[in-house]
Amino acid sequence: MVRDPVPSLKAPLLPSSATATRPLRVGMIGIGTVGAGTFRVLARNQALIAARAGRGIKLVVVCARSLARAMGVVGTDVALTNDPMQVATHPDVDVLVEAAGGTGPARDWVLAAIRAGKHVVTANKALLATHGNEIFAAARQHGVAVAYEGAVAVSIPIVKALREGLTANRIEWVAGIVNGTTNFILSKMEGEGLGFAQALAQAQALGYAEADPTLDIEGIDAAHKMALLAANAFGMPLRFADAQVEGITRLHRLDVACAAQLGYRIKLLGVARRRTGAAIDGVELRVQPALVPATHLLAQVNGSMNAVMVKGDAAGVTMFYGAGAGSEQTASAVIADLVDVARLDGTHAAQRVPHLGFHAHTVDDRLAVLPRAAVHTRHYLRVPVHSAQQIEAVAAWLGAQQVPVVRVELAMEKKLPASTGPQVLVLTDAVAQATVDLAVDALAMHPAVAGPVVSLRVEVLEG
């Protein structure tokens, strides 16, 4: 990691006796699931946390819509207000914990806190994916830290792993299951044979999915997280707007069953892969339902759990696994960030771990997200045909379209719902998405084909 020049090394900056003994004073906006969990864990483990941080961490003021409810959580020793800006600019607050969510007002609160010289801790991945470049630039200008471990995969310390544990590595790819709601739904579709709507209803009944689950099931939440991971992995700005995002709402139960026949499981994967070569230099940044070999570690991640794999040139493949949601699970990450902030006193900004893992002057603004057509993966195709004897015609047609077919077979009849005609299942070798798209469009016009052709990516995630 390149270090910014330090103005002077003659007199190291040491914490004053006042700040060394005074607790880190925290102001929090929001006392819902994340905020309440953070307060509980801080209270329960306060001595342990102080021993690790070198000083106490004390919640001094909370902003909440319902002051009565907030008092029921934090008691009478914490000041309460319903004005977020009062917390963001409070003179007795050292660090703002933004736990309210959203992107509009939250941006204003965070920037106000930064301008007031306060550090910020947040688990708000939507805020950072949308406004992170602006927020991090403001933080550098004012010499404060913005910490966000809880924004990606909750209890899994993947941001710290990329920024610190794997700092010696040239990262080749990051991939994982980073949304617990969709993983729960897909696990139910595979394990119990449920349709998407049934599995979603179960997820909502159990509290794994919101009443409006759009951000989860359309892949947007996962894309927020992958944009943050890609920036930390490759030294690029946040490029959430350029990510290719596909959710699971159009996924058929039939394809889950056919994937199993072929030895695969379908997962909603986030993938960030650096690709370099004579004719290409960029990053694949995408979220999509994809087939993963049933023997792969990611295929074993079920229910609402999350897992992230990282391929580095020195470390090889590492995997990080843990809860992807939960009040105290998120609090674990938020408080870890608070401990990091508590240790910052006396540390020059240039000597801190950078917000996105790379010091600002080394971030490559030219590193772009590759277009969808340039993504290069294996593929699964399900082709409905009028007659099982037309399997050879499908394979021949794909070969003529320059699609490298490696396996062709018929879906087993017992896998097919009643009144479903024969289905040809195809696995390809690695091929550009543009080639597959053209082949699927052409195949749809073939006289042997009886309906829409389904195409999904196959991720091997080689070591």
Tab-separated table of C-alpha atoms in Angstrom:
chain	number	residue	atom	x	y	z
A	1	MET	CA	0.000	0.000	0.000
A	2	VAL	CA	1.394	3.436	-0.902
A	3	ARG	CA	1.610	5.847	2.016
A	4	ASP	CA	0.997	9.555	1.629
A	5	PRO	CA	3.957	11.727	2.649
A	6	VAL	CA	3.891	12.726	6.328
A	7	PRO	CA	4.562	16.432	6.935
A	8	SER	CA	6.999	15.792	9.799
A	9	LEU	CA	8.440	12.761	11.539
A	10	LYS	CA	10.447	14.752	14.120
A	11	ALA	CA	7.764	14.928	16.783
A	12	PRO	CA	5.241	12.085	16.662
A	13	LEU	CA	1.722	13.108	17.509
A	14	LEU	CA	0.744	11.555	20.817
A	15	PRO	CA	-2.658	11.639	22.480
A	16	SER	CA	-3.031	14.231	25.168
A	17	SER	CA	-3.700	12.987	28.685
A	18	ALA	CA	-7.206	14.414	28.420
A	19	THR	CA	-8.204	12.515	25.295
A	20	ALA	CA	-6.308	9.405	26.373
A	21	THR	CA	-8.522	9.042	29.450
A	22	ARG	CA	-11.757	10.625	28.253
A	23	PRO	CA	-14.279	8.198	26.702
A	24	LEU	CA	-15.012	8.444	22.998
A	25	ARG	CA	-18.320	10.298	22.912
A	26	VAL	CA	-20.861	8.923	20.445
A	27	GLY	CA	-23.933	10.526	18.965
A	28	MET	CA	-26.368	8.236	17.190
A	29	ILE	CA	-29.071	8.968	14.642
A	30	GLY	CA	-31.626	6.159	14.734
A	31	ILE	CA	-32.329	3.684	17.506
A	32	GLY	CA	-34.007	0.922	15.529
A	33	THR	CA	-32.589	-2.528	14.831
A	34	VAL	CA	-28.976	-1.407	14.355
A	35	GLY	CA	-28.967	1.393	16.915
A	36	ALA	CA	-30.597	-0.632	19.679
A	37	GLY	CA	-28.257	-3.559	19.071
A	38	THR	CA	-25.255	-1.241	19.220
A	39	PHE	CA	-26.395	0.225	22.533
A	40	ARG	CA	-26.987	-3.225	24.045
A	41	VAL	CA	-23.598	-4.596	23.044
A	42	LEU	CA	-21.793	-1.433	24.176
A	43	ALA	CA	-23.492	-1.677	27.575
A	44	ARG	CA	-22.982	-5.415	27.994
A	45	ASN	CA	-19.315	-5.522	26.952
A	46	GLN	CA	-18.201	-2.042	27.990
A	47	ALA	CA	-15.166	-3.146	30.055
A	48	LEU	CA	-13.954	-5.527	27.351
A	49	ILE	CA	-14.427	-2.917	24.637
A	50	ALA	CA	-12.584	-0.262	26.651
A	51	ALA	CA	-9.697	-2.660	27.261
A	52	ARG	CA	-9.338	-3.171	23.525
A	53	ALA	CA	-9.917	0.447	22.531
A	54	GLY	CA	-7.681	1.949	25.210
A	55	ARG	CA	-10.535	4.172	26.368
A	56	GLY	CA	-14.219	3.922	27.063
A	57	ILE	CA	-16.880	4.395	24.400
A	58	LYS	CA	-19.965	6.225	25.636
A	59	LEU	CA	-23.260	6.987	23.916
A	60	VAL	CA	-24.149	10.558	24.902
A	61	VAL	CA	-26.998	11.596	22.597
A	62	VAL	CA	-29.535	9.834	20.383
A	63	CYS	CA	-31.919	11.146	17.740
A	64	ALA	CA	-35.159	9.208	17.349
A	65	ARG	CA	-38.628	9.784	15.957
A	66	SER	CA	-40.209	8.454	19.146
A	67	LEU	CA	-38.432	9.819	22.187
A	68	ALA	CA	-40.482	7.613	24.495
A	69	ARG	CA	-39.432	4.479	22.633
A	70	ALA	CA	-35.817	5.641	22.568
A	71	MET	CA	-35.843	6.222	26.329
A	72	GLY	CA	-37.135	2.680	26.739
A	73	VAL	CA	-34.001	1.457	24.982
A	74	VAL	CA	-31.242	3.738	26.311
A	75	GLY	CA	-32.679	4.884	29.635
A	76	THR	CA	-32.362	8.333	31.187
A	77	ASP	CA	-28.579	8.803	31.079
A	78	VAL	CA	-28.489	9.489	27.323
A	79	ALA	CA	-29.708	12.824	25.928
A	80	LEU	CA	-32.537	12.538	23.394
A	81	THR	CA	-33.626	14.695	20.494
A	82	ASN	CA	-35.731	14.390	17.365
A	83	ASP	CA	-33.421	16.704	15.388
A	84	PRO	CA	-30.739	14.732	13.470
A	85	MET	CA	-28.654	17.829	12.777
A	86	GLN	CA	-28.426	18.516	16.493
A	87	VAL	CA	-26.652	15.184	16.898
A	88	ALA	CA	-24.494	15.615	13.783
A	89	THR	CA	-23.133	18.960	15.025
A	90	HIS	CA	-23.312	18.424	18.803
A	91	PRO	CA	-20.259	19.944	20.528
A	92	ASP	CA	-19.958	16.997	22.922
A	93	VAL	CA	-19.923	14.339	20.166
A	94	ASP	CA	-16.661	12.936	18.784
A	95	VAL	CA	-18.155	10.426	16.345
A	96	LEU	CA	-21.538	10.156	14.643
A	97	VAL	CA	-23.118	6.736	14.230
A	98	GLU	CA	-25.612	6.996	11.372
A	99	ALA	CA	-28.096	4.172	11.958
A	100	ALA	CA	-31.223	5.570	10.319
A	101	GLY	CA	-30.657	4.410	6.725
A	102	GLY	CA	-31.689	6.040	3.467
A	103	THR	CA	-29.618	8.160	1.127
A	104	GLY	CA	-31.000	11.721	1.007
A	105	PRO	CA	-31.250	13.109	4.547
A	106	ALA	CA	-28.527	10.701	5.719
A	107	ARG	CA	-26.097	12.276	3.252
A	108	ASP	CA	-26.825	15.720	4.710
A	109	TRP	CA	-26.327	14.534	8.307
A	110	VAL	CA	-23.083	12.757	7.517
A	111	LEU	CA	-21.618	15.683	5.586
A	112	ALA	CA	-22.634	18.078	8.381
A	113	ALA	CA	-20.862	15.900	10.933
A	114	ILE	CA	-17.746	15.750	8.762
A	115	ARG	CA	-17.708	19.526	8.341
A	116	ALA	CA	-17.975	19.799	12.136
A	117	GLY	CA	-14.825	17.682	12.447
A	118	LYS	CA	-16.518	14.501	13.623
A	119	HIS	CA	-15.710	10.952	12.591
A	120	VAL	CA	-18.555	8.892	11.111
A	121	VAL	CA	-19.508	5.236	11.500
A	122	THR	CA	-22.312	3.801	9.368
A	123	ALA	CA	-23.710	0.492	8.155
A	124	ASN	CA	-25.604	2.274	5.383
A	125	LYS	CA	-24.407	0.625	2.184
A	126	ALA	CA	-26.921	2.475	-0.020
A	127	LEU	CA	-25.637	5.835	1.249
A	128	LEU	CA	-21.997	4.987	0.577
A	129	ALA	CA	-22.571	3.277	-2.766
A	130	THR	CA	-24.517	6.327	-3.965
A	131	HIS	CA	-22.657	9.208	-2.299
A	132	GLY	CA	-19.464	7.590	-1.017
A	133	ASN	CA	-17.049	9.343	-3.374
A	134	GLU	CA	-18.338	12.714	-2.166
A	135	ILE	CA	-18.410	11.658	1.492
A	136	PHE	CA	-14.887	10.226	1.483
A	137	ALA	CA	-13.518	13.309	-0.262
A	138	ALA	CA	-15.100	15.535	2.401
A	139	ALA	CA	-13.677	13.330	5.154
A	140	ARG	CA	-10.164	13.639	3.706
A	141	GLN	CA	-10.551	17.396	3.470
A	142	HIS	CA	-11.537	17.677	7.135
A	143	GLY	CA	-9.140	15.018	8.445
A	144	VAL	CA	-11.771	12.645	9.837
A	145	ALA	CA	-12.514	8.968	9.328
A	146	VAL	CA	-15.575	7.301	7.829
A	147	ALA	CA	-15.862	3.658	8.883
A	148	TYR	CA	-18.394	1.208	7.434
A	149	GLU	CA	-17.596	-2.431	8.196
A	150	GLY	CA	-21.265	-3.118	8.935
A	151	ALA	CA	-22.289	-1.989	5.456
A	152	VAL	CA	-21.018	-5.187	3.799
A	153	ALA	CA	-21.965	-8.682	4.985
A	154	VAL	CA	-22.672	-7.407	8.512
A	155	SER	CA	-20.754	-9.656	10.940
A	156	ILE	CA	-18.060	-10.652	8.427
A	157	PRO	CA	-14.979	-8.348	8.685
A	158	ILE	CA	-14.453	-8.379	4.928
A	159	VAL	CA	-13.662	-4.660	4.555
A	160	LYS	CA	-10.892	-4.924	7.144
A	161	ALA	CA	-9.651	-8.106	5.468
A	162	LEU	CA	-9.312	-6.356	2.103
A	163	ARG	CA	-7.842	-3.130	3.460
A	164	GLU	CA	-5.450	-4.675	5.980
A	165	GLY	CA	-5.173	-8.475	6.069
A	166	LEU	CA	-4.758	-8.842	2.303
A	167	THR	CA	-2.928	-5.569	1.682
A	168	ALA	CA	0.108	-7.348	0.159
A	169	ASN	CA	-2.009	-8.943	-2.549
A	170	ARG	CA	-2.980	-7.996	-6.047
A	171	ILE	CA	-6.644	-8.951	-5.844
A	172	GLU	CA	-7.869	-10.894	-8.865
A	173	TRP	CA	-11.511	-11.301	-7.889
A	174	VAL	CA	-14.013	-10.955	-5.068
A	175	ALA	CA	-17.218	-12.977	-5.180
A	176	GLY	CA	-19.873	-13.946	-2.746
A	177	ILE	CA	-23.347	-14.247	-1.350
A	178	VAL	CA	-23.920	-10.875	0.290
A	179	ASN	CA	-27.695	-10.748	0.671
A	180	GLY	CA	-29.314	-12.991	3.254
A	181	THR	CA	-32.894	-12.498	2.037
A	182	THR	CA	-32.273	-13.838	-1.449
A	183	ASN	CA	-30.103	-16.655	-0.158
A	184	PHE	CA	-32.930	-17.741	2.152
A	185	ILE	CA	-35.391	-17.676	-0.747
A	186	LEU	CA	-33.099	-19.685	-3.049
A	187	SER	CA	-32.402	-22.207	-0.287
A	188	LYS	CA	-36.140	-22.751	0.115
A	189	MET	CA	-36.671	-23.071	-3.640
A	190	GLU	CA	-34.000	-25.752	-3.837
A	191	GLY	CA	-34.497	-27.580	-0.559
A	192	GLU	CA	-38.303	-27.605	-0.450
A	193	GLY	CA	-39.185	-27.160	-4.114
A	194	LEU	CA	-41.050	-23.909	-3.447
A	195	GLY	CA	-41.811	-21.364	-6.122
A	196	PHE	CA	-40.363	-17.877	-5.814
A	197	ALA	CA	-43.580	-16.301	-4.481
A	198	GLN	CA	-43.996	-18.984	-1.805
A	199	ALA	CA	-40.385	-18.699	-0.669
A	200	LEU	CA	-40.623	-14.907	-0.521
A	201	ALA	CA	-43.775	-15.134	1.600
A	202	GLN	CA	-41.941	-17.386	4.062
A	203	ALA	CA	-39.010	-14.967	4.185
A	204	GLN	CA	-41.376	-12.105	4.978
A	205	ALA	CA	-43.224	-14.105	7.636
A	206	LEU	CA	-39.924	-14.899	9.385
A	207	GLY	CA	-38.627	-11.331	9.174
A	208	TYR	CA	-35.893	-12.085	6.626
A	209	ALA	CA	-37.556	-9.910	3.991
A	210	GLU	CA	-39.090	-6.447	4.235
A	211	ALA	CA	-42.723	-5.739	3.367
A	212	ASP	CA	-41.240	-4.131	0.240
A	213	PRO	CA	-38.369	-6.489	-0.634
A	214	THR	CA	-37.391	-4.772	-3.889
A	215	LEU	CA	-33.852	-3.781	-2.886
A	216	ASP	CA	-33.086	-7.383	-1.935
A	217	ILE	CA	-34.831	-9.471	-4.584
A	218	GLU	CA	-33.802	-7.210	-7.472
A	219	GLY	CA	-30.139	-7.465	-6.468
A	220	ILE	CA	-29.722	-3.761	-5.648
A	221	ASP	CA	-28.638	-4.292	-2.038
A	222	ALA	CA	-26.010	-6.800	-3.161
A	223	ALA	CA	-24.781	-4.366	-5.815
A	224	HIS	CA	-24.339	-1.621	-3.199
A	225	LYS	CA	-22.063	-3.960	-1.252
A	226	MET	CA	-20.129	-5.189	-4.277
A	227	ALA	CA	-19.388	-1.606	-5.339
A	228	LEU	CA	-17.723	-1.056	-1.950
A	229	LEU	CA	-15.785	-4.316	-2.157
A	230	ALA	CA	-14.599	-3.593	-5.712
A	231	ALA	CA	-13.290	-0.175	-4.712
A	232	ASN	CA	-11.346	-1.693	-1.810
A	233	ALA	CA	-10.058	-4.586	-3.910
A	234	PHE	CA	-8.896	-2.728	-7.012
A	235	GLY	CA	-8.168	0.862	-6.006
A	236	MET	CA	-11.001	2.374	-8.050
A	237	PRO	CA	-13.696	4.929	-7.219
A	238	LEU	CA	-17.128	3.705	-6.224
A	239	ARG	CA	-18.975	2.839	-9.447
A	240	PHE	CA	-22.317	1.493	-8.267
A	241	ALA	CA	-24.161	3.218	-11.134
A	242	ASP	CA	-22.169	1.128	-13.644
A	243	ALA	CA	-22.804	-2.258	-12.019
A	244	GLN	CA	-24.798	-4.872	-13.942
A	245	VAL	CA	-27.610	-5.969	-11.677
A	246	GLU	CA	-30.123	-8.786	-12.080
A	247	GLY	CA	-32.299	-10.113	-9.281
A	248	ILE	CA	-34.115	-13.395	-8.740
A	249	THR	CA	-37.703	-12.353	-9.469
A	250	ARG	CA	-37.716	-14.038	-12.883
A	251	LEU	CA	-36.017	-17.213	-11.713
A	252	HIS	CA	-38.073	-20.370	-12.365
A	253	ARG	CA	-38.298	-23.272	-9.944
A	254	LEU	CA	-37.716	-25.453	-13.020
A	255	ASP	CA	-34.223	-23.977	-13.484
A	256	VAL	CA	-33.356	-24.631	-9.842
A	257	ALA	CA	-34.267	-28.304	-10.420
A	258	CYS	CA	-32.447	-28.516	-13.761
A	259	ALA	CA	-29.326	-26.954	-12.228
A	260	ALA	CA	-29.386	-29.666	-9.570
A	261	GLN	CA	-29.621	-32.339	-12.297
A	262	LEU	CA	-26.444	-30.928	-13.815
A	263	GLY	CA	-24.640	-30.843	-10.467
A	264	TYR	CA	-25.087	-27.149	-9.657
A	265	ARG	CA	-26.937	-24.875	-7.249
A	266	ILE	CA	-28.235	-21.417	-8.081
A	267	LYS	CA	-27.080	-18.539	-5.881
A	268	LEU	CA	-27.430	-14.772	-6.206
A	269	LEU	CA	-23.757	-13.931	-6.620
A	270	GLY	CA	-21.964	-10.656	-6.488
A	271	VAL	CA	-18.775	-10.713	-8.560
A	272	ALA	CA	-16.013	-8.135	-8.940
A	273	ARG	CA	-13.221	-9.369	-11.207
A	274	ARG	CA	-10.230	-7.439	-12.572
A	275	ARG	CA	-9.525	-8.260	-16.195
A	276	THR	CA	-6.359	-7.156	-17.952
A	277	GLY	CA	-4.979	-8.012	-21.352
A	278	ALA	CA	-3.824	-6.639	-24.671
A	279	ALA	CA	-7.315	-5.509	-25.647
A	280	ILE	CA	-9.055	-5.121	-22.296
A	281	ASP	CA	-8.446	-3.488	-18.924
A	282	GLY	CA	-11.288	-3.036	-16.508
A	283	VAL	CA	-13.453	-4.581	-13.833
A	284	GLU	CA	-16.449	-6.844	-14.124
A	285	LEU	CA	-18.886	-5.588	-11.473
A	286	ARG	CA	-22.088	-7.587	-11.474
A	287	VAL	CA	-24.813	-9.241	-9.459
A	288	GLN	CA	-26.860	-12.089	-10.945
A	289	PRO	CA	-28.364	-15.488	-10.187
A	290	ALA	CA	-25.703	-17.945	-11.277
A	291	LEU	CA	-25.021	-21.673	-11.252
A	292	VAL	CA	-22.283	-22.724	-8.817
A	293	PRO	CA	-20.917	-26.310	-8.709
A	294	ALA	CA	-22.718	-28.173	-5.910
A	295	THR	CA	-19.333	-29.134	-4.436
A	296	HIS	CA	-18.141	-25.517	-4.221
A	297	LEU	CA	-17.932	-23.897	-0.779
A	298	LEU	CA	-20.294	-21.093	-1.797
A	299	ALA	CA	-22.905	-23.680	-2.803
A	300	GLN	CA	-22.956	-24.839	0.844
A	301	VAL	CA	-23.968	-21.397	2.153
A	302	ASN	CA	-27.657	-21.719	2.966
A	303	GLY	CA	-30.449	-19.854	4.695
A	304	SER	CA	-29.765	-16.218	5.495
A	305	MET	CA	-25.996	-16.672	5.842
A	306	ASN	CA	-23.441	-14.721	3.820
A	307	ALA	CA	-20.017	-15.665	2.481
A	308	VAL	CA	-17.343	-13.818	0.522
A	309	MET	CA	-14.364	-15.324	-1.305
A	310	VAL	CA	-11.291	-13.364	-2.343
A	311	LYS	CA	-8.559	-14.447	-4.763
A	312	GLY	CA	-5.206	-12.751	-4.202
A	313	ASP	CA	-1.997	-13.417	-6.065
A	314	ALA	CA	-0.085	-14.177	-2.850
A	315	ALA	CA	-2.691	-15.502	-0.407
A	316	GLY	CA	-4.621	-17.511	-2.971
A	317	VAL	CA	-8.317	-18.023	-2.232
A	318	THR	CA	-9.657	-17.049	1.179
A	319	MET	CA	-13.264	-17.353	2.358
A	320	PHE	CA	-15.160	-15.355	4.960
A	321	TYR	CA	-18.474	-16.679	6.332
A	322	GLY	CA	-21.036	-15.374	8.800
A	323	ALA	CA	-24.436	-13.888	9.495
A	324	GLY	CA	-25.665	-11.467	6.855
A	325	ALA	CA	-28.257	-9.735	9.010
A	326	GLY	CA	-29.258	-9.172	12.616
A	327	SER	CA	-29.299	-6.482	15.274
A	328	GLU	CA	-26.305	-7.484	17.365
A	329	GLN	CA	-24.521	-8.987	14.369
A	330	THR	CA	-24.518	-5.524	12.776
A	331	ALA	CA	-23.646	-3.981	16.131
A	332	SER	CA	-20.523	-6.151	16.228
A	333	ALA	CA	-19.249	-4.441	13.082
A	334	VAL	CA	-20.357	-0.953	14.142
A	335	ILE	CA	-18.557	-1.228	17.475
A	336	ALA	CA	-15.427	-2.610	15.812
A	337	ASP	CA	-15.417	0.595	13.760
A	338	LEU	CA	-15.888	2.669	16.925
A	339	VAL	CA	-12.896	0.916	18.503
A	340	ASP	CA	-10.819	1.790	15.423
A	341	VAL	CA	-11.913	5.428	15.747
A	342	ALA	CA	-11.099	5.417	19.470
A	343	ARG	CA	-7.527	4.417	18.598
A	344	LEU	CA	-7.051	7.284	16.124
A	345	ASP	CA	-6.159	10.040	18.591
A	346	GLY	CA	-2.701	11.363	17.823
A	347	THR	CA	-2.523	9.601	14.471
A	348	HIS	CA	-1.929	11.780	11.436
A	349	ALA	CA	-4.582	11.279	8.739
A	350	ALA	CA	-1.918	10.169	6.240
A	351	GLN	CA	-0.944	7.302	8.548
A	352	ARG	CA	-4.452	5.885	8.897
A	353	VAL	CA	-5.906	3.044	6.863
A	354	PRO	CA	-7.501	4.824	3.872
A	355	HIS	CA	-11.277	4.807	3.504
A	356	LEU	CA	-11.217	2.602	0.407
A	357	GLY	CA	-7.957	0.790	1.086
A	358	PHE	CA	-5.826	2.982	-1.202
A	359	HIS	CA	-4.567	6.496	-0.496
A	360	ALA	CA	-6.456	9.048	-2.553
A	361	HIS	CA	-3.647	9.983	-4.922
A	362	THR	CA	-3.212	6.335	-5.949
A	363	VAL	CA	-6.873	5.637	-6.758
A	364	ASP	CA	-7.217	4.929	-10.480
A	365	ASP	CA	-10.025	7.121	-11.826
A	366	ARG	CA	-9.541	5.572	-15.277
A	367	LEU	CA	-10.354	2.050	-14.118
A	368	ALA	CA	-13.846	1.478	-15.462
A	369	VAL	CA	-16.534	-1.170	-15.190
A	370	LEU	CA	-16.598	-3.353	-18.290
A	371	PRO	CA	-19.820	-3.401	-20.308
A	372	ARG	CA	-22.147	-6.389	-20.042
A	373	ALA	CA	-21.255	-7.602	-23.524
A	374	ALA	CA	-17.598	-8.028	-22.481
A	375	VAL	CA	-18.289	-10.230	-19.442
A	376	HIS	CA	-16.681	-13.627	-20.042
A	377	THR	CA	-18.176	-16.661	-18.237
A	378	ARG	CA	-19.580	-20.115	-18.800
A	379	HIS	CA	-23.320	-20.342	-19.375
A	380	TYR	CA	-26.355	-22.520	-18.734
A	381	LEU	CA	-29.140	-22.562	-21.323
A	382	ARG	CA	-32.540	-24.183	-21.000
A	383	VAL	CA	-34.176	-24.601	-24.380
A	384	PRO	CA	-37.803	-25.803	-24.589
A	385	VAL	CA	-38.272	-27.921	-27.724
A	386	HIS	CA	-41.224	-29.536	-29.488
A	387	SER	CA	-39.642	-32.974	-29.479
A	388	ALA	CA	-36.884	-34.664	-27.490
A	389	GLN	CA	-35.313	-35.758	-30.803
A	390	GLN	CA	-34.471	-32.111	-31.541
A	391	ILE	CA	-31.663	-32.053	-28.970
A	392	GLU	CA	-29.074	-32.549	-31.707
A	393	ALA	CA	-30.504	-29.674	-33.744
A	394	VAL	CA	-30.128	-27.336	-30.750
A	395	ALA	CA	-26.490	-28.343	-30.171
A	396	ALA	CA	-25.645	-27.960	-33.848
A	397	TRP	CA	-27.303	-24.561	-34.051
A	398	LEU	CA	-25.372	-23.253	-31.045
A	399	GLY	CA	-22.118	-24.544	-32.504
A	400	ALA	CA	-22.856	-22.662	-35.703
A	401	GLN	CA	-23.286	-19.486	-33.616
A	402	GLN	CA	-19.741	-19.862	-32.189
A	403	VAL	CA	-20.992	-20.959	-28.758
A	404	PRO	CA	-18.545	-23.520	-27.263
A	405	VAL	CA	-20.914	-26.250	-26.048
A	406	VAL	CA	-19.426	-28.718	-23.546
A	407	ARG	CA	-22.524	-30.593	-22.370
A	408	VAL	CA	-26.026	-31.200	-23.736
A	409	GLU	CA	-28.774	-33.344	-22.238
A	410	LEU	CA	-32.519	-33.518	-21.730
A	411	ALA	CA	-34.123	-32.493	-18.459
A	412	MET	CA	-35.367	-35.574	-16.652
A	413	GLU	CA	-39.124	-35.921	-16.930
A	414	LYS	CA	-39.562	-36.181	-13.167
A	415	LYS	CA	-38.051	-32.690	-12.856
A	416	LEU	CA	-40.653	-31.187	-15.154
A	417	PRO	CA	-43.971	-29.766	-13.976
A	418	ALA	CA	-47.094	-31.276	-15.491
A	419	SER	CA	-47.799	-30.248	-19.091
A	420	THR	CA	-44.233	-29.013	-19.572
A	421	GLY	CA	-42.690	-30.156	-22.840
A	422	PRO	CA	-39.138	-31.485	-23.262
A	423	GLN	CA	-36.281	-29.202	-22.252
A	424	VAL	CA	-32.753	-29.272	-23.635
A	425	LEU	CA	-30.104	-28.316	-21.076
A	426	VAL	CA	-26.839	-26.855	-22.329
A	427	LEU	CA	-23.599	-25.959	-20.559
A	428	THR	CA	-21.056	-23.874	-22.441
A	429	ASP	CA	-17.393	-23.155	-21.989
A	430	ALA	CA	-16.332	-19.588	-21.167
A	431	VAL	CA	-17.637	-17.183	-23.779
A	432	ALA	CA	-18.376	-13.469	-24.078
A	433	GLN	CA	-21.863	-12.402	-23.046
A	434	ALA	CA	-22.336	-10.699	-26.419
A	435	THR	CA	-21.881	-14.028	-28.211
A	436	VAL	CA	-24.387	-15.769	-25.946
A	437	ASP	CA	-26.951	-12.993	-26.327
A	438	LEU	CA	-26.789	-13.196	-30.119
A	439	ALA	CA	-27.037	-16.994	-30.024
A	440	VAL	CA	-30.060	-16.945	-27.695
A	441	ASP	CA	-31.840	-14.422	-29.917
A	442	ALA	CA	-31.146	-16.560	-32.974
A	443	LEU	CA	-32.118	-19.772	-31.203
A	444	ALA	CA	-35.493	-18.325	-30.248
A	445	MET	CA	-36.316	-18.208	-33.977
A	446	HIS	CA	-35.337	-21.835	-34.639
A	447	PRO	CA	-38.292	-24.030	-35.652
A	448	ALA	CA	-37.317	-26.668	-33.066
A	449	VAL	CA	-37.666	-24.237	-30.163
A	450	ALA	CA	-41.029	-24.175	-28.401
A	451	GLY	CA	-40.678	-21.195	-26.069
A	452	PRO	CA	-38.379	-18.611	-24.456
A	453	VAL	CA	-34.778	-19.693	-23.937
A	454	VAL	CA	-33.430	-19.226	-20.409
A	455	SER	CA	-29.797	-18.166	-20.014
A	456	LEU	CA	-27.887	-18.018	-16.728
A	457	ARG	CA	-24.208	-17.591	-16.002
A	458	VAL	CA	-22.125	-20.409	-14.537
A	459	GLU	CA	-19.452	-19.338	-12.028
A	460	VAL	CA	-16.591	-21.733	-11.339
A	461	LEU	CA	-14.480	-19.268	-9.266
A	462	GLU	CA	-11.274	-21.082	-9.888
A	463	GLY	CA	-8.551	-21.114	-7.263
